[in-house]
GROMACS .gro file of C-alpha atoms in nm:
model
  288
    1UNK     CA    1   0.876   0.364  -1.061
    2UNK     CA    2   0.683   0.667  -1.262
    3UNK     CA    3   0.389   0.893  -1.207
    4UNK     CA    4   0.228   1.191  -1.232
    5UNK     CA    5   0.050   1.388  -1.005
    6UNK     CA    6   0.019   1.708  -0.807
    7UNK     CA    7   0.332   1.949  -0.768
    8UNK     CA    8   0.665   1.689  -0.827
    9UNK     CA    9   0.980   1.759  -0.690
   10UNK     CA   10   1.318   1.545  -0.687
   11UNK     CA   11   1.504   1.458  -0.338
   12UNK     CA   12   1.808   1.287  -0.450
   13UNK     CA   13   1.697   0.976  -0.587
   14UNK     CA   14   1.333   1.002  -0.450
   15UNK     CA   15   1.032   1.187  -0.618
   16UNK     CA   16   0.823   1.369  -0.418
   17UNK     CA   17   0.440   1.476  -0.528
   18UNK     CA   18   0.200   1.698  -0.310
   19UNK     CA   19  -0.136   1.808  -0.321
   20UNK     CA   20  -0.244   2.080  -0.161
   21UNK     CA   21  -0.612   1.982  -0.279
   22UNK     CA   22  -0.799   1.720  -0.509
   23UNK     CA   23  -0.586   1.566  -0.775
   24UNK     CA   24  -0.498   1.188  -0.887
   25UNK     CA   25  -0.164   1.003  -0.844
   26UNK     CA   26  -0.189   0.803  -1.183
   27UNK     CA   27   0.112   0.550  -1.191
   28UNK     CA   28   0.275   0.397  -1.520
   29UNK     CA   29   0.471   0.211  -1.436
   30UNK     CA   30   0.683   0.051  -1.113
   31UNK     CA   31   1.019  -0.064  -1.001
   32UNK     CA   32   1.148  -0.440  -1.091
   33UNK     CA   33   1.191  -0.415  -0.681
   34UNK     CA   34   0.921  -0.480  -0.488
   35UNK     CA   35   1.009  -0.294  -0.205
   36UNK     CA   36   1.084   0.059  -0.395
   37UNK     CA   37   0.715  -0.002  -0.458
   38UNK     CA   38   0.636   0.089  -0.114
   39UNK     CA   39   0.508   0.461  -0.114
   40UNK     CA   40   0.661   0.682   0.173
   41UNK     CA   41   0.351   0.936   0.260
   42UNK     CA   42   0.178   1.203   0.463
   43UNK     CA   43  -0.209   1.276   0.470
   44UNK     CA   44  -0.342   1.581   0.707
   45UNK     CA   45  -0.677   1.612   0.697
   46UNK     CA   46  -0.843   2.010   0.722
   47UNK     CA   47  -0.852   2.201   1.067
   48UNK     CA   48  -1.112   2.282   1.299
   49UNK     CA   49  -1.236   2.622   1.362
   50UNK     CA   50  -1.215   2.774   1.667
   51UNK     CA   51  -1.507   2.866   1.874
   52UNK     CA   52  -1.712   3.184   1.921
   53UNK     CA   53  -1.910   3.411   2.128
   54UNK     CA   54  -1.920   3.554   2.505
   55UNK     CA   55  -1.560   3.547   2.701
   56UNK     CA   56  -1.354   3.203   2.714
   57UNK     CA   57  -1.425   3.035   2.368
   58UNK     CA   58  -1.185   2.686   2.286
   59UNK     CA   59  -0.938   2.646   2.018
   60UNK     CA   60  -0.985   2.433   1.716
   61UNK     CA   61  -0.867   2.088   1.705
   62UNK     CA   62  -0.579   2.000   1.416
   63UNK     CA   63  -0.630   1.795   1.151
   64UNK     CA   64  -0.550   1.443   1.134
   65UNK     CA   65  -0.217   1.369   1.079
   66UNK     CA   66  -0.074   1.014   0.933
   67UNK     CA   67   0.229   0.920   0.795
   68UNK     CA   68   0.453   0.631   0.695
   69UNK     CA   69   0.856   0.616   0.556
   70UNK     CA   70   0.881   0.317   0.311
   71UNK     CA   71   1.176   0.067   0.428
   72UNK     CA   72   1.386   0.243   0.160
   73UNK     CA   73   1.365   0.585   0.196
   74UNK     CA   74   1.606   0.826   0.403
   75UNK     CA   75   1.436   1.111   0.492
   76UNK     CA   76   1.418   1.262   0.862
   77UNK     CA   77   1.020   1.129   0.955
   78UNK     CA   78   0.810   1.251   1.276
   79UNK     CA   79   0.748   1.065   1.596
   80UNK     CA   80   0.464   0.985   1.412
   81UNK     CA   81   0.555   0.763   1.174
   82UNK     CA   82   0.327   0.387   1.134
   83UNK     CA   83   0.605   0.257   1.018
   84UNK     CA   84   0.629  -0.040   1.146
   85UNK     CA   85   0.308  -0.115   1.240
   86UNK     CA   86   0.093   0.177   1.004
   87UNK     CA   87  -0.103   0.113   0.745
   88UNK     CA   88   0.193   0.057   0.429
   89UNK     CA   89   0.030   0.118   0.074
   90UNK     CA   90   0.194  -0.053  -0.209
   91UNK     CA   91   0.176   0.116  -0.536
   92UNK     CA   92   0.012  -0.039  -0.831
   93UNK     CA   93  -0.016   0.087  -1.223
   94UNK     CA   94  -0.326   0.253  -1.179
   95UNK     CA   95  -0.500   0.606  -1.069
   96UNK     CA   96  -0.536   0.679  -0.654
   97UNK     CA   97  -0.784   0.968  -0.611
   98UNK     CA   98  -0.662   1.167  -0.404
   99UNK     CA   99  -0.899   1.424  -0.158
  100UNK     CA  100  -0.731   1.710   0.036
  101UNK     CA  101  -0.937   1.827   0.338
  102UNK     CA  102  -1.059   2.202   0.365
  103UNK     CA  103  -1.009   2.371   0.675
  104UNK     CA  104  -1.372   2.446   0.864
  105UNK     CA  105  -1.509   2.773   0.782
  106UNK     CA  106  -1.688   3.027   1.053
  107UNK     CA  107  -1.940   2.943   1.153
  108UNK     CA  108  -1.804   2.675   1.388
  109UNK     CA  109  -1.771   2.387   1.213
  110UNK     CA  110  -1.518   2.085   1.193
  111UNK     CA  111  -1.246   2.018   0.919
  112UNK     CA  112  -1.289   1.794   0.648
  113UNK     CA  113  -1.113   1.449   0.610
  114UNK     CA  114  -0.783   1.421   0.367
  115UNK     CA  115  -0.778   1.082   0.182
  116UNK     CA  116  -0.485   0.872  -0.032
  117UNK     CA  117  -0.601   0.529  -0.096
  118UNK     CA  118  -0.666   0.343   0.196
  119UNK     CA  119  -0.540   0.616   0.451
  120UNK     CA  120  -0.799   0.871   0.595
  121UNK     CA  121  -0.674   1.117   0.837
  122UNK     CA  122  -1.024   1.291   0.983
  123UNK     CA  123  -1.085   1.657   1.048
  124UNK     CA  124  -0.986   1.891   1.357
  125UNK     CA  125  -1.283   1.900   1.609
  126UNK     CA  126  -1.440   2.245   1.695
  127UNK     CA  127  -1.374   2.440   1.974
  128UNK     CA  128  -1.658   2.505   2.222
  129UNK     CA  129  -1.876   2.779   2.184
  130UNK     CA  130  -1.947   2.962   2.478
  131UNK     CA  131  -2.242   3.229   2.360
  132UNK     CA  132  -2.598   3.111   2.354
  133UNK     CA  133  -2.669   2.850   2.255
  134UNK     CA  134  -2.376   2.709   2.399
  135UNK     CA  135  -2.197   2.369   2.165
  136UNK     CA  136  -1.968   2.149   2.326
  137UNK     CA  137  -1.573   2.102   2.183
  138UNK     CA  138  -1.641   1.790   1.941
  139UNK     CA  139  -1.381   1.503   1.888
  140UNK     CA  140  -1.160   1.461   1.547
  141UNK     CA  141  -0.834   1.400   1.399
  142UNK     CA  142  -0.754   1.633   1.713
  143UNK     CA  143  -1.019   1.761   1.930
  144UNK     CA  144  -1.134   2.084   1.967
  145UNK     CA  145  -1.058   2.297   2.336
  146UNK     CA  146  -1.322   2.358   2.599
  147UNK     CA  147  -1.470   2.675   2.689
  148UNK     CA  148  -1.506   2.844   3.022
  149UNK     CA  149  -1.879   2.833   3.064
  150UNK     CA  150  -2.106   2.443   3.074
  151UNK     CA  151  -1.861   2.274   2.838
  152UNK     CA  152  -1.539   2.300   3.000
  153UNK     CA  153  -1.446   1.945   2.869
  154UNK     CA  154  -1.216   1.938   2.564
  155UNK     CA  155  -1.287   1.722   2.267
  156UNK     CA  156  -1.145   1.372   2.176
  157UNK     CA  157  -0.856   1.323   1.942
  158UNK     CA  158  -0.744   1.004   1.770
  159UNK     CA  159  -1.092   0.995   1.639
  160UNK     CA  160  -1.174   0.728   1.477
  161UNK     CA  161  -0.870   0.550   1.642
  162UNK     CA  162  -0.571   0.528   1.416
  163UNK     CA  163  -0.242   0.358   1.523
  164UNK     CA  164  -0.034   0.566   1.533
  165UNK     CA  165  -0.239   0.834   1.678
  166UNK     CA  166  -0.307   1.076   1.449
  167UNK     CA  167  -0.359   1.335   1.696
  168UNK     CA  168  -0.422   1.463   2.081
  169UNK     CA  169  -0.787   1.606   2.252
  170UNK     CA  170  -0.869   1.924   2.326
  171UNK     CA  171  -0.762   2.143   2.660
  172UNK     CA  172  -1.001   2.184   2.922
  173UNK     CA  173  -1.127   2.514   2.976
  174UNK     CA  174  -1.178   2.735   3.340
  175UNK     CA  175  -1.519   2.783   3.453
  176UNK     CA  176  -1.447   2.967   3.788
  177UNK     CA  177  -1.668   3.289   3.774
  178UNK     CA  178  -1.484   3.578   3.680
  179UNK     CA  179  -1.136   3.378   3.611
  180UNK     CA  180  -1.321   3.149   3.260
  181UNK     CA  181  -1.082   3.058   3.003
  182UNK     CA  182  -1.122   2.853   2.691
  183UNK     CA  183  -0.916   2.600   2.597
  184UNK     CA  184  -0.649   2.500   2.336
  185UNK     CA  185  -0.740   2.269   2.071
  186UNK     CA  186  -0.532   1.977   2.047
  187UNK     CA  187  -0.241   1.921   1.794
  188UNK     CA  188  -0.085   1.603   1.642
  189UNK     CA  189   0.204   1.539   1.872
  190UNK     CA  190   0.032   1.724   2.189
  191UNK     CA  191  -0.310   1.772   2.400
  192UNK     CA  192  -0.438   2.106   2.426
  193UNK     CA  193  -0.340   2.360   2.673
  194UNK     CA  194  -0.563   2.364   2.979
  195UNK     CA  195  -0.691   2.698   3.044
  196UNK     CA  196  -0.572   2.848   3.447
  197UNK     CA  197  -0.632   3.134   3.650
  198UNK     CA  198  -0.657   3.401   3.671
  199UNK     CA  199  -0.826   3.415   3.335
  200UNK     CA  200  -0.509   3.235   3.111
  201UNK     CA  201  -0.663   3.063   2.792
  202UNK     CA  202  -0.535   2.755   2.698
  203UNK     CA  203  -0.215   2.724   2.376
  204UNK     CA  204  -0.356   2.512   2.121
  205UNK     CA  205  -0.125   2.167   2.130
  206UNK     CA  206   0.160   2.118   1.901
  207UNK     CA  207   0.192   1.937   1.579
  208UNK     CA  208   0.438   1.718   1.413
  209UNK     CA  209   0.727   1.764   1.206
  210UNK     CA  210   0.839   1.574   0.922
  211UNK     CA  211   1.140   1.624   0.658
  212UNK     CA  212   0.929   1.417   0.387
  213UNK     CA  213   0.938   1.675   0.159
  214UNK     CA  214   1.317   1.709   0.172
  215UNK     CA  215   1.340   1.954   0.458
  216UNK     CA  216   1.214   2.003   0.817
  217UNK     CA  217   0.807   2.142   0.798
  218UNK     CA  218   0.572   2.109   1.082
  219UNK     CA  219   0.204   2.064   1.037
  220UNK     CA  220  -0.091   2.031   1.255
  221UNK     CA  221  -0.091   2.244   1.520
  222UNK     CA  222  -0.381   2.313   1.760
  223UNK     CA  223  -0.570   2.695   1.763
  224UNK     CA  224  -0.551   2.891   2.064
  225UNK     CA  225  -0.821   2.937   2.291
  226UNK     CA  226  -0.950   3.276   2.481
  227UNK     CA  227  -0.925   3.435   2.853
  228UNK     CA  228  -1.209   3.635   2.990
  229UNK     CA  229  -0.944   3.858   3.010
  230UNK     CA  230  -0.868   3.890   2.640
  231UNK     CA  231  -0.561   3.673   2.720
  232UNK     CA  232  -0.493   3.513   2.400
  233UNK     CA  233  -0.344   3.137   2.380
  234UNK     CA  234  -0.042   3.089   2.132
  235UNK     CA  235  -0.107   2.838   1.764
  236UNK     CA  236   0.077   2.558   1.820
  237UNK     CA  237   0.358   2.504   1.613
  238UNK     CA  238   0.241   2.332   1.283
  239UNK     CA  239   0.024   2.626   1.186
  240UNK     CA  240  -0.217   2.675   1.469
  241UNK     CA  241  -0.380   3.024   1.470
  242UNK     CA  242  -0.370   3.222   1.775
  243UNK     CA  243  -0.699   3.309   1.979
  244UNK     CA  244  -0.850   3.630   1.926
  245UNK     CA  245  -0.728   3.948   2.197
  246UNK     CA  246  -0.924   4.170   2.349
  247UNK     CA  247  -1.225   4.338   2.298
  248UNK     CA  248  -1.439   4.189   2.004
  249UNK     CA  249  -1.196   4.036   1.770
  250UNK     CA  250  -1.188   3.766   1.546
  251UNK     CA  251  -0.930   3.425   1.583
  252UNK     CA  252  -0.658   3.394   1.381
  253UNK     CA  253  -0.679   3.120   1.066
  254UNK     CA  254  -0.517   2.830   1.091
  255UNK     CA  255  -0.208   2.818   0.836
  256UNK     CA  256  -0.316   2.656   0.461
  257UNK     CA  257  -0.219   2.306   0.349
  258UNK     CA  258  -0.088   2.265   0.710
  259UNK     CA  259  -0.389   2.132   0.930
  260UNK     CA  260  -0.395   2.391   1.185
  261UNK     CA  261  -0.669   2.431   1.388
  262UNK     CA  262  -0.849   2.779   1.411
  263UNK     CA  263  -0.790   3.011   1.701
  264UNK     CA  264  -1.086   3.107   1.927
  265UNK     CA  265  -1.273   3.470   1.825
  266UNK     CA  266  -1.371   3.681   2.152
  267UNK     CA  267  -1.626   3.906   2.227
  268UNK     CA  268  -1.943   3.851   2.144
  269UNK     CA  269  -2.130   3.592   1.961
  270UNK     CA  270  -2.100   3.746   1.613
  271UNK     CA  271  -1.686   3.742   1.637
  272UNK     CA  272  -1.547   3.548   1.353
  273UNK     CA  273  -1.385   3.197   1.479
  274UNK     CA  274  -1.037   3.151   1.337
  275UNK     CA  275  -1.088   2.925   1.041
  276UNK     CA  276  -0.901   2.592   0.985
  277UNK     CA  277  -0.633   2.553   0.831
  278UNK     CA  278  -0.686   2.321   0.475
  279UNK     CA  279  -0.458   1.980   0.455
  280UNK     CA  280  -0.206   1.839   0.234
  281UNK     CA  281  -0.097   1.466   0.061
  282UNK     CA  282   0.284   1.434   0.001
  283UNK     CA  283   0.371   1.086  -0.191
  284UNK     CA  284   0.702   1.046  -0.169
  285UNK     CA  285   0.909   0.704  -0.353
  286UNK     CA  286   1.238   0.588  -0.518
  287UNK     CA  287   1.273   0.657  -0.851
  288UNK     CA  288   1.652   0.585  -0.931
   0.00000   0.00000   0.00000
């Protein structure tokens, strides 16, 4: 098999491409084998932002993350991989548009879907916003965390449903007066940390990790939300970014071309959220 396409690398006898955004895997030709045909692959879709404003803001959700080893390949794959029963895409000579997901900016906002030919992996939910007007955590590839005022209730994740998952819900954040906390957004292998007393923010879930590209990387990692205390709760690991500390501060970003969801900003409602992290395509197959 032959193509072209995004940043190639060689594993052994496998050929690896990745996009860390919009490109085309344009195919010339294909193995006399039908199964080297079989494309191993990982799609994570752009991160989540975290939320904003007042004392106990959630994390962002993580980006959608999918992935499938082809029946010939050797690599080390995550806990997350369809195959069997994922969604297997066959190569064919012709050009698969390929669309890498930007991470959500500030304002609050959630990440944008990554996309290799039939495969979709949808963006990290938003974490709750806790300054008026107050928004709810909102469902995605991994949902965004709760905050500790009216919308303590975390986001969904595996939305829309993928098998496998492609990634966990948001924590639930603490709405006892004087002891709020926000919390985590949710990451592809965990949920979201729920946010405790006194005042403990919630760690943003963590993501998966995958040797696709030839060594051991972990992507999609929930943001940390916020304590009313200026406790800050830890990225998960996959390139989550940490909430904000005390006094006004921003959120950390989420980690580029990883998925991670934003960490939560703090202090008033003009703090930056932590923006998303953007996504990533990796095509790996058998050429030799």
């Amino acid at each position: 098999m032959s193509a072209t396409g995004g940043t190639i690398t060689t594993c052994g006898n496998f050929k690896i491409h990745t996009f860390t955004g919009p490109g085309t895997f344009c195919v010339s030709s294909l193995s006399p084998c039908a199964a080297n045909n079989v494309v191993s692959y990982l799609v994570v879709a752009g991160g989540g932002s975290g939320g904003i404003g007042g004392d106990s803001p959630g994390g962002g959700g993580a980006g959608g993350f999918r992935e499938f080893k082809s029946p010939v390949d050797s690599y080390t794959a995550s806990p997350l991989n369809g195959n069997p029963g994922g969604t297997s895409i066959t190569a064919t000579t012709s050009s698969f548009p390929i669309t890498v997901g930007a991470g959500a900016p500030y304002p609050a906002s959630k990440g944008s879907d990554s996309v290799f030919s039939t495969v979709t992996s949808a963006g990290g939910g938003v974490g709750a916003k806790k300054c008026s007007p107050s928004t709810p955590a909102t469902a995605g590839g991994s949902g965004g965390g709760g905050d500790g005022g009216g919308n303590t209730t975390g986001g969904a994740g595996n939305t829309p449903p993928t098998s496998p998952s492609q990634g966990f819900p948001g924590g639930t954040g603490q709405a006892i007066a004087a002891n709020r906390g926000g919390g985590g957004g949710g990451g592809a292998t965990v949920a979201g940390g729920n946010a405790s007393s006194p005042q403990q923010a919630g760690d943003g879930g963590a993501g998966a990790t995958t040797s696709i590209t030839g060594s051991p990387v972990a992507y999609a990692g929930g943001g940390g939300g916020v304590g009313q205390s200026g406790d800050t709760g830890a990225g998960g690991t996959g390139g989550g970014g940490p909430g904000a500390g005390a006094g006004p501060s921003p959120g950390v970003d989420g980690t580029v071309n990883t998925g991670g969801g934003g960490g939560a900003g703090n202090g008033n409602c003009n703090s930056d959220s932590g923006f998303g992290g953007s996504g990533i395509v990796i095509i790996r197959y058998k050429f030799q």
